[in-house]
Structure formats: C-alpha cells, structure tokens
Short mmCIF file of N, CA and C in Angstrom, two decimals:
data_model
loop_
_atom_site.label_atom_id
_atom_site.label_comp_id
_atom_site.label_asym_id
_atom_site.label_seq_id
_atom_site.Cartn_x
_atom_site.Cartn_y
_atom_site.Cartn_z
N ILE A 190 -9.19 -12.52 9.16
CA ILE A 190 -9.44 -11.80 7.93
C ILE A 190 -10.95 -11.76 7.74
N VAL A 191 -11.49 -10.57 7.55
CA VAL A 191 -12.92 -10.42 7.29
C VAL A 191 -13.08 -9.96 5.85
N LEU A 192 -13.78 -10.73 5.07
CA LEU A 192 -14.02 -10.39 3.68
C LEU A 192 -15.29 -9.55 3.58
N SER A 193 -15.18 -8.42 2.92
CA SER A 193 -16.37 -7.61 2.69
C SER A 193 -16.16 -6.82 1.42
N GLY A 194 -17.25 -6.46 0.78
CA GLY A 194 -17.17 -5.73 -0.47
C GLY A 194 -17.51 -6.62 -1.65
N GLY A 195 -17.88 -6.00 -2.73
CA GLY A 195 -18.37 -6.71 -3.91
C GLY A 195 -17.54 -7.88 -4.40
N PRO A 196 -16.27 -7.66 -4.75
CA PRO A 196 -15.48 -8.75 -5.32
C PRO A 196 -15.26 -9.93 -4.38
N THR A 197 -15.42 -9.73 -3.08
CA THR A 197 -15.20 -10.83 -2.15
C THR A 197 -16.40 -11.75 -2.08
N GLY A 198 -17.46 -11.43 -2.82
CA GLY A 198 -18.64 -12.28 -2.85
C GLY A 198 -18.51 -13.46 -3.79
N VAL A 199 -17.37 -13.62 -4.42
CA VAL A 199 -17.15 -14.73 -5.33
C VAL A 199 -17.32 -16.04 -4.55
N PHE A 200 -18.11 -16.95 -5.09
CA PHE A 200 -18.41 -18.20 -4.41
C PHE A 200 -17.12 -18.96 -4.06
N GLY A 201 -16.99 -19.33 -2.79
CA GLY A 201 -15.87 -20.13 -2.33
C GLY A 201 -14.59 -19.37 -2.08
N LEU A 202 -14.60 -18.05 -2.22
CA LEU A 202 -13.38 -17.27 -2.02
C LEU A 202 -12.83 -17.44 -0.61
N ASP A 203 -13.71 -17.46 0.38
CA ASP A 203 -13.24 -17.62 1.76
C ASP A 203 -12.52 -18.95 1.95
N ARG A 204 -13.07 -20.03 1.40
CA ARG A 204 -12.41 -21.34 1.53
C ARG A 204 -11.07 -21.37 0.79
N ARG A 205 -11.05 -20.83 -0.42
CA ARG A 205 -9.79 -20.82 -1.20
C ARG A 205 -8.73 -19.97 -0.52
N LEU A 206 -9.13 -18.81 0.01
CA LEU A 206 -8.17 -17.95 0.70
C LEU A 206 -7.61 -18.65 1.94
N ARG A 207 -8.49 -19.26 2.71
CA ARG A 207 -8.06 -19.99 3.91
C ARG A 207 -7.08 -21.10 3.52
N ARG A 208 -7.43 -21.90 2.51
CA ARG A 208 -6.57 -22.99 2.06
C ARG A 208 -5.20 -22.49 1.62
N ASP A 209 -5.20 -21.46 0.77
CA ASP A 209 -3.94 -20.94 0.24
C ASP A 209 -3.08 -20.30 1.32
N LEU A 210 -3.70 -19.57 2.23
CA LEU A 210 -2.93 -18.96 3.32
C LEU A 210 -2.34 -20.02 4.24
N LYS A 211 -3.10 -21.08 4.50
CA LYS A 211 -2.56 -22.17 5.32
C LYS A 211 -1.31 -22.77 4.66
N ARG A 212 -1.38 -22.95 3.36
CA ARG A 212 -0.22 -23.49 2.63
C ARG A 212 0.98 -22.55 2.72
N ILE A 213 0.73 -21.27 2.55
CA ILE A 213 1.83 -20.29 2.61
C ILE A 213 2.43 -20.27 4.01
N ILE A 214 1.57 -20.24 5.03
CA ILE A 214 2.06 -20.22 6.41
C ILE A 214 2.86 -21.48 6.70
N ALA A 215 2.33 -22.63 6.28
CA ALA A 215 3.02 -23.90 6.54
C ALA A 215 4.38 -23.94 5.83
N SER A 216 4.45 -23.38 4.63
CA SER A 216 5.72 -23.43 3.88
C SER A 216 6.78 -22.51 4.49
N ARG A 217 6.35 -21.53 5.25
CA ARG A 217 7.30 -20.58 5.85
C ARG A 217 7.54 -20.82 7.34
N SER A 218 6.82 -21.77 7.90
CA SER A 218 6.92 -22.02 9.34
C SER A 218 8.03 -23.02 9.64
N PRO A 219 8.78 -22.80 10.73
CA PRO A 219 9.80 -23.77 11.12
C PRO A 219 9.19 -25.00 11.78
N PHE A 220 7.89 -24.96 12.05
CA PHE A 220 7.20 -26.08 12.71
C PHE A 220 6.56 -26.97 11.65
N PRO A 221 6.50 -28.27 11.92
CA PRO A 221 5.87 -29.16 10.94
C PRO A 221 4.36 -28.89 10.84
N ALA A 222 3.84 -28.92 9.62
CA ALA A 222 2.40 -28.71 9.42
C ALA A 222 1.66 -29.92 9.99
N PRO A 223 0.48 -29.81 10.52
CA PRO A 223 -0.31 -28.60 10.66
C PRO A 223 -0.08 -27.88 11.98
N SER A 224 0.96 -28.29 12.72
CA SER A 224 1.22 -27.68 14.02
C SER A 224 1.96 -26.37 13.86
N MET A 225 1.25 -25.28 14.10
CA MET A 225 1.86 -23.96 14.01
C MET A 225 1.50 -23.20 15.29
N PRO A 226 2.28 -23.39 16.34
CA PRO A 226 1.94 -22.77 17.63
C PRO A 226 1.75 -21.26 17.52
N GLY A 227 0.69 -20.79 18.15
CA GLY A 227 0.44 -19.35 18.18
C GLY A 227 -0.17 -18.78 16.92
N THR A 228 -0.43 -19.62 15.94
CA THR A 228 -0.99 -19.13 14.68
C THR A 228 -2.42 -19.61 14.54
N GLN A 229 -3.32 -18.67 14.43
CA GLN A 229 -4.72 -18.99 14.16
C GLN A 229 -5.10 -18.28 12.88
N LEU A 230 -5.71 -18.99 11.99
CA LEU A 230 -6.14 -18.39 10.74
C LEU A 230 -7.65 -18.51 10.64
N LYS A 231 -8.30 -17.37 10.61
CA LYS A 231 -9.75 -17.34 10.46
C LYS A 231 -10.09 -16.41 9.31
N VAL A 232 -10.87 -16.91 8.39
CA VAL A 232 -11.35 -16.11 7.27
C VAL A 232 -12.86 -16.10 7.38
N LYS A 233 -13.42 -14.93 7.56
CA LYS A 233 -14.86 -14.79 7.74
C LYS A 233 -15.45 -13.94 6.63
N VAL A 234 -16.64 -14.30 6.23
CA VAL A 234 -17.40 -13.49 5.28
C VAL A 234 -18.33 -12.63 6.10
N HIS A 235 -18.28 -11.32 5.88
CA HIS A 235 -19.16 -10.42 6.61
C HIS A 235 -20.61 -10.79 6.30
N PRO A 236 -21.44 -10.95 7.34
CA PRO A 236 -22.81 -11.41 7.10
C PRO A 236 -23.64 -10.46 6.23
N GLY A 237 -23.35 -9.19 6.25
CA GLY A 237 -24.12 -8.25 5.45
C GLY A 237 -23.46 -7.91 4.13
N GLN A 238 -22.45 -8.67 3.77
CA GLN A 238 -21.64 -8.37 2.59
C GLN A 238 -22.46 -8.22 1.31
N LYS A 239 -23.42 -9.09 1.14
CA LYS A 239 -24.19 -9.11 -0.10
C LYS A 239 -24.95 -7.80 -0.33
N HIS A 240 -25.36 -7.17 0.75
CA HIS A 240 -26.19 -5.97 0.63
C HIS A 240 -25.51 -4.71 1.14
N ALA A 241 -24.22 -4.77 1.44
CA ALA A 241 -23.52 -3.64 2.06
C ALA A 241 -23.59 -2.37 1.21
N ALA A 242 -23.42 -2.50 -0.10
CA ALA A 242 -23.47 -1.31 -0.96
C ALA A 242 -24.86 -0.67 -0.93
N TRP A 243 -25.89 -1.50 -0.92
CA TRP A 243 -27.25 -0.98 -0.87
C TRP A 243 -27.53 -0.30 0.47
N VAL A 244 -27.04 -0.89 1.54
CA VAL A 244 -27.24 -0.29 2.86
C VAL A 244 -26.54 1.07 2.93
N GLY A 245 -25.30 1.12 2.44
CA GLY A 245 -24.56 2.39 2.44
C GLY A 245 -25.25 3.45 1.60
N GLY A 246 -25.73 3.04 0.43
CA GLY A 246 -26.45 3.98 -0.43
C GLY A 246 -27.73 4.47 0.22
N SER A 247 -28.41 3.59 0.92
CA SER A 247 -29.63 3.96 1.62
C SER A 247 -29.36 4.97 2.73
N ILE A 248 -28.27 4.76 3.44
CA ILE A 248 -27.91 5.69 4.52
C ILE A 248 -27.61 7.07 3.95
N ILE A 249 -26.84 7.12 2.88
CA ILE A 249 -26.51 8.41 2.27
C ILE A 249 -27.77 9.08 1.71
N ALA A 250 -28.59 8.30 1.01
CA ALA A 250 -29.79 8.86 0.38
C ALA A 250 -30.79 9.38 1.42
N SER A 251 -30.76 8.83 2.62
CA SER A 251 -31.71 9.28 3.63
C SER A 251 -31.19 10.46 4.45
N SER A 252 -29.95 10.89 4.17
CA SER A 252 -29.42 12.03 4.92
C SER A 252 -30.08 13.32 4.47
N ASP A 253 -30.12 14.29 5.35
CA ASP A 253 -30.74 15.58 5.03
C ASP A 253 -30.01 16.31 3.92
N SER A 254 -28.72 16.05 3.78
CA SER A 254 -27.91 16.77 2.79
C SER A 254 -27.96 16.16 1.39
N PHE A 255 -28.54 14.99 1.26
CA PHE A 255 -28.44 14.26 -0.01
C PHE A 255 -28.93 15.07 -1.21
N LYS A 256 -30.07 15.71 -1.09
CA LYS A 256 -30.62 16.44 -2.24
C LYS A 256 -29.72 17.59 -2.69
N THR A 257 -28.96 18.14 -1.76
CA THR A 257 -28.04 19.22 -2.17
C THR A 257 -26.85 18.68 -2.93
N TRP A 258 -26.58 17.39 -2.81
CA TRP A 258 -25.46 16.77 -3.53
C TRP A 258 -25.83 16.34 -4.94
N CYS A 259 -27.13 16.25 -5.20
CA CYS A 259 -27.59 15.76 -6.50
C CYS A 259 -27.43 16.83 -7.59
N THR A 260 -27.22 16.35 -8.80
CA THR A 260 -27.12 17.23 -9.96
C THR A 260 -28.34 16.98 -10.83
N THR A 261 -29.05 18.02 -11.15
CA THR A 261 -30.23 17.87 -12.01
C THR A 261 -29.80 17.75 -13.47
N ARG A 262 -30.70 17.28 -14.28
CA ARG A 262 -30.42 17.18 -15.71
C ARG A 262 -30.14 18.56 -16.30
N GLU A 263 -30.93 19.53 -15.84
CA GLU A 263 -30.75 20.89 -16.34
C GLU A 263 -29.36 21.43 -16.00
N GLN A 264 -28.91 21.20 -14.76
CA GLN A 264 -27.57 21.64 -14.37
C GLN A 264 -26.51 20.96 -15.23
N TYR A 265 -26.68 19.68 -15.45
CA TYR A 265 -25.69 18.93 -16.23
C TYR A 265 -25.65 19.41 -17.67
N GLU A 266 -26.84 19.64 -18.26
CA GLU A 266 -26.88 20.10 -19.64
C GLU A 266 -26.31 21.50 -19.79
N GLU A 267 -26.50 22.33 -18.78
CA GLU A 267 -26.01 23.70 -18.82
C GLU A 267 -24.50 23.79 -18.54
N GLN A 268 -24.03 23.05 -17.54
CA GLN A 268 -22.64 23.16 -17.07
C GLN A 268 -21.74 22.03 -17.53
N GLY A 269 -22.33 20.95 -18.00
CA GLY A 269 -21.53 19.80 -18.40
C GLY A 269 -21.08 18.97 -17.20
N PRO A 270 -20.13 18.07 -17.42
CA PRO A 270 -19.69 17.17 -16.34
C PRO A 270 -19.19 17.87 -15.09
N SER A 271 -18.71 19.09 -15.21
CA SER A 271 -18.20 19.79 -14.03
C SER A 271 -19.31 20.10 -13.03
N ALA A 272 -20.57 20.07 -13.47
CA ALA A 272 -21.70 20.32 -12.58
C ALA A 272 -21.72 19.31 -11.44
N VAL A 273 -21.27 18.10 -11.70
CA VAL A 273 -21.28 17.06 -10.69
C VAL A 273 -20.38 17.44 -9.52
N ASN A 274 -19.29 18.12 -9.79
CA ASN A 274 -18.35 18.50 -8.74
C ASN A 274 -18.75 19.77 -8.01
N ARG A 275 -19.72 20.49 -8.49
CA ARG A 275 -20.09 21.78 -7.92
C ARG A 275 -21.15 21.70 -6.83
N ASN A 276 -21.78 20.56 -6.66
CA ASN A 276 -22.91 20.49 -5.74
C ASN A 276 -22.55 20.07 -4.34
N GLY A 277 -21.30 20.01 -4.00
CA GLY A 277 -20.89 19.77 -2.62
C GLY A 277 -20.95 18.34 -2.17
N ALA A 278 -21.02 17.39 -3.08
CA ALA A 278 -21.00 15.99 -2.67
C ALA A 278 -19.66 15.68 -2.02
N PRO A 279 -19.67 14.88 -0.97
CA PRO A 279 -18.40 14.56 -0.30
C PRO A 279 -17.46 13.80 -1.20
N ARG A 280 -16.21 14.13 -1.14
CA ARG A 280 -15.20 13.43 -1.94
C ARG A 280 -14.81 12.15 -1.21
N LEU A 281 -14.82 11.05 -1.94
CA LEU A 281 -14.51 9.75 -1.33
C LEU A 281 -13.04 9.39 -1.48
N ALA A 282 -12.35 10.04 -2.38
CA ALA A 282 -10.94 9.67 -2.58
C ALA A 282 -10.08 10.92 -2.60
#
C-alpha cells in the first residue's frame, strides 16, 4: 500500500494502518499470528507526498496551454461563474 495525497499526511497514519491491517489479517487467517504464509504487508509513504500537489500545479502552470485555461476577472465579471467552464480547462472528473 502506497499512501499519497493530502489526507494521508496525517502523522502516524502509515503505522496505524499497518497495525490495524495486521490485526484484521490475523483475525481472518486460518494460521496462528504472526505466521501468515504468503502474506506480506507493506505500507509506504510516498517520498514526495508532502509536495505532490505543488509539483502537479507547477507542471500544469508551466504548460503552454495554461494561460488559455485561465479566466480573467473581466471575463468572470461579465459572464459570471460559467466563464470558468468556457476557457477549455481540462475536466478532472
């Protein structure tokens, strides 16, 4: 399991997740704990997790298309919130 993204930066989440998953696996395993043949549990925190959002934003902002995706204040005041959808920004969802 690789933890990445904002909410996974909670201090100690990786240790708590590892502990809790070990308990769940042990409670469902026909083998006595801690011997669970064939089962390896690794919970890793992505090394760039803390800055991943900034890195992603930097990559998008440095693209040649970025300025065409931006909405100016004038556009927003003239067209309202729908102006944000008119500038061709990629849809994420």
